[in-house]
Amino acid sequence: MKSPVHRCRDVERQAACLQTEQPCVPVSQHDPSSMWFIRDACGIVCGVITWMLVFYAEFVVLFVMLLPSKNLTYSLVNGTVFNTLAFLALASHFRAMCTDPGAVPTGNATKEYIESLQLKPGQVVYKCPKCCSIKPDRAHHCSVCKRCIRKMDHHCPWVNNCVGENNQKYFVLFTMYIALISLHSLVMVVFHFLYCFEDDWTKCSSFSPPATVILLILLCFEALLFLIFTSVMFGTQVHSICTDETGIEQLKKEERRWGKKTKWMNMKAVFGHPFSIFWFIPLTQPGKAHGKAESYQYVV
């Protein structure tokens, strides 16, 4: 069986073929106890900008709209809701950024290791010539992370990481909570503008009227932009999970070689089994789920 062009080249079980391969570097595998972090300048800048934009929204919501409000109940309810969503959004961003997305150990495509797999005649494994690793089925090489990532969907500079098998839950939660706080901010901005038009502008904010207008307009623009962007990303991620087809697989129109499961099983494979409130909390890891792929799959 011939492999597709994008799957690089096959490494067959016969020793004669293995002797022609270039020697690999020693096996490198990420330590689960250590923090995963990609040293990419563009990704780090985008990550810092993301946090700064959330903190700017926090500043405007609290000091321009809620604290000057005369309605204590309105301020407490909206302040609690907004700060809770903002905390969950930043926690999701941190987990998506600092969680190993499913990196394949590098340097394990050696003759000894392949022989230890005890493959049957006719079976092949895929080798990535860039990181010298045996690629599991549905894994792709990321040029930024410089690793092969299991079920890689795409590399997102806003989280400075790949979105893959192990951190897709956190990325989905990040886009969802950013969309929610953006929508909440837009609603509060509209109500605050109406309140200031009906009342005296000097009394509806602790800042001067020109400064208040500028701060609210900037927040409105930021919230509208990110509401559209994250809503689209959230929708595409949910669709990708339900169809069990990553963004790269859709883009390359790869032939489906894996079993088809129900949408609910696909959701449990990402968020954990069974369904619970922990699906929506980025501080917990997905439990053992149905539909998880094996570490390596071999194509006959």
mmCIF file of N, CA and C in Angstrom, residues 95 99 165-170 173 264-293:
data_model
loop_
_atom_site.group_PDB
_atom_site.id
_atom_site.type_symbol
_atom_site.label_atom_id
_atom_site.label_comp_id
_atom_site.label_asym_id
_atom_site.label_seq_id
_atom_site.Cartn_x
_atom_site.Cartn_y
_atom_site.Cartn_z
ATOM 1 N N ARG A 95 -4.054 27.252 29.968
ATOM 2 C CA ARG A 95 -3.983 25.807 29.804
ATOM 3 C C ARG A 95 -3.757 25.417 28.349
ATOM 4 N N THR A 99 -0.130 23.458 27.780
ATOM 5 C CA THR A 99 -0.398 22.018 27.779
ATOM 6 C C THR A 99 0.196 21.384 26.528
ATOM 7 N N GLU A 165 -4.588 16.947 20.206
ATOM 8 C CA GLU A 165 -5.385 15.962 20.927
ATOM 9 C C GLU A 165 -5.536 16.290 22.411
ATOM 10 N N ASN A 166 -4.484 16.839 23.035
ATOM 11 C CA ASN A 166 -4.499 17.013 24.486
ATOM 12 C C ASN A 166 -5.005 18.367 24.965
ATOM 13 N N ASN A 167 -5.028 19.385 24.093
ATOM 14 C CA ASN A 167 -5.428 20.713 24.562
ATOM 15 C C ASN A 167 -6.578 21.320 23.771
ATOM 16 N N GLN A 168 -7.261 20.523 22.956
ATOM 17 C CA GLN A 168 -8.369 21.076 22.180
ATOM 18 C C GLN A 168 -9.508 21.531 23.087
ATOM 19 N N LYS A 169 -9.733 20.828 24.181
ATOM 20 C CA LYS A 169 -10.774 21.247 25.127
ATOM 21 C C LYS A 169 -10.514 22.665 25.607
ATOM 22 N N TYR A 170 -9.284 22.974 26.005
ATOM 23 C CA TYR A 170 -8.966 24.287 26.546
ATOM 24 C C TYR A 170 -9.103 25.373 25.480
ATOM 25 N N LEU A 173 -12.836 26.068 25.035
ATOM 26 C CA LEU A 173 -13.329 26.860 26.156
ATOM 27 C C LEU A 173 -12.833 28.297 26.077
ATOM 28 N N TRP A 264 -21.774 12.521 19.822
ATOM 29 C CA TRP A 264 -21.665 12.542 21.277
ATOM 30 C C TRP A 264 -20.396 11.847 21.750
ATOM 31 N N MET A 265 -20.023 10.749 21.114
ATOM 32 C CA MET A 265 -18.786 10.060 21.461
ATOM 33 C C MET A 265 -17.571 10.919 21.121
ATOM 34 N N ASN A 266 -17.652 11.650 20.017
ATOM 35 C CA ASN A 266 -16.553 12.550 19.653
ATOM 36 C C ASN A 266 -16.407 13.672 20.670
ATOM 37 N N MET A 267 -17.527 14.202 21.167
ATOM 38 C CA MET A 267 -17.470 15.245 22.180
ATOM 39 C C MET A 267 -16.857 14.702 23.473
ATOM 40 N N LYS A 268 -17.232 13.486 23.860
ATOM 41 C CA LYS A 268 -16.678 12.886 25.073
ATOM 42 C C LYS A 268 -15.188 12.590 24.914
ATOM 43 N N ALA A 269 -14.757 12.309 23.695
ATOM 44 C CA ALA A 269 -13.341 12.042 23.462
ATOM 45 C C ALA A 269 -12.490 13.275 23.718
ATOM 46 N N VAL A 270 -13.065 14.459 23.562
ATOM 47 C CA VAL A 270 -12.327 15.704 23.760
ATOM 48 C C VAL A 270 -12.503 16.244 25.170
ATOM 49 N N PHE A 271 -13.754 16.235 25.680
ATOM 50 C CA PHE A 271 -14.048 16.875 26.958
ATOM 51 C C PHE A 271 -14.056 15.916 28.133
ATOM 52 N N GLY A 272 -14.098 14.611 27.884
ATOM 53 C CA GLY A 272 -14.075 13.639 28.964
ATOM 54 C C GLY A 272 -15.385 12.895 29.089
ATOM 55 N N HIS A 273 -15.341 11.820 29.817
ATOM 56 C CA HIS A 273 -16.519 10.970 30.018
ATOM 57 C C HIS A 273 -16.679 10.707 31.506
ATOM 58 N N PRO A 274 -17.893 10.854 32.070
ATOM 59 C CA PRO A 274 -19.141 11.227 31.393
ATOM 60 C C PRO A 274 -19.320 12.741 31.373
ATOM 61 N N PHE A 275 -20.482 13.192 30.851
ATOM 62 C CA PHE A 275 -20.777 14.612 30.818
ATOM 63 C C PHE A 275 -20.966 15.149 32.238
ATOM 64 N N SER A 276 -20.338 16.306 32.520
ATOM 65 C CA SER A 276 -20.466 16.924 33.840
ATOM 66 C C SER A 276 -20.114 18.397 33.718
ATOM 67 N N ILE A 277 -20.206 19.094 34.843
ATOM 68 C CA ILE A 277 -19.863 20.519 34.881
ATOM 69 C C ILE A 277 -18.392 20.729 34.574
ATOM 70 N N PHE A 278 -17.581 19.683 34.779
ATOM 71 C CA PHE A 278 -16.144 19.796 34.531
ATOM 72 C C PHE A 278 -15.818 19.972 33.048
ATOM 73 N N TRP A 279 -16.783 19.709 32.175
ATOM 74 C CA TRP A 279 -16.567 19.988 30.755
ATOM 75 C C TRP A 279 -16.265 21.468 30.539
ATOM 76 N N PHE A 280 -16.829 22.328 31.378
ATOM 77 C CA PHE A 280 -16.737 23.769 31.179
ATOM 78 C C PHE A 280 -15.708 24.434 32.078
ATOM 79 N N ILE A 281 -14.932 23.635 32.796
ATOM 80 C CA ILE A 281 -13.920 24.173 33.703
ATOM 81 C C ILE A 281 -12.537 23.846 33.153
ATOM 82 N N PRO A 282 -11.740 24.855 32.837
ATOM 83 C CA PRO A 282 -10.414 24.593 32.244
ATOM 84 C C PRO A 282 -9.375 24.129 33.247
ATOM 85 N N LEU A 283 -9.721 24.093 34.542
ATOM 86 C CA LEU A 283 -8.756 23.681 35.554
ATOM 87 C C LEU A 283 -8.676 22.172 35.704
ATOM 88 N N THR A 284 -9.571 21.439 35.055
ATOM 89 C CA THR A 284 -9.580 19.983 35.141
ATOM 90 C C THR A 284 -9.200 19.379 33.798
ATOM 91 N N GLN A 285 -8.507 18.251 33.845
ATOM 92 C CA GLN A 285 -8.139 17.541 32.629
ATOM 93 C C GLN A 285 -9.259 16.595 32.219
ATOM 94 N N PRO A 286 -9.450 16.408 30.908
ATOM 95 C CA PRO A 286 -10.475 15.459 30.461
ATOM 96 C C PRO A 286 -10.164 14.064 30.981
ATOM 97 N N GLY A 287 -11.195 13.388 31.486
ATOM 98 C CA GLY A 287 -11.002 12.030 31.988
ATOM 99 C C GLY A 287 -10.840 11.058 30.839
ATOM 100 N N LYS A 288 -10.722 9.795 31.178
ATOM 101 C CA LYS A 288 -10.589 8.765 30.155
ATOM 102 C C LYS A 288 -11.866 8.725 29.327
ATOM 103 N N ALA A 289 -11.715 8.891 28.037
ATOM 104 C CA ALA A 289 -12.887 9.024 27.177
ATOM 105 C C ALA A 289 -12.940 7.914 26.152
ATOM 106 N N HIS A 290 -14.149 7.663 25.667
ATOM 107 C CA HIS A 290 -14.318 6.723 24.573
ATOM 108 C C HIS A 290 -13.785 7.354 23.293
ATOM 109 N N GLY A 291 -13.209 6.557 22.438
ATOM 110 C CA GLY A 291 -12.798 7.066 21.136
ATOM 111 C C GLY A 291 -11.386 7.597 21.094
ATOM 112 N N LYS A 292 -10.627 7.498 22.181
ATOM 113 C CA LYS A 292 -9.250 7.949 22.145
ATOM 114 C C LYS A 292 -8.425 7.036 21.243
ATOM 115 N N ALA A 293 -7.604 7.648 20.424
ATOM 116 C CA ALA A 293 -6.785 6.873 19.505
ATOM 117 C C ALA A 293 -5.617 6.235 20.246
#
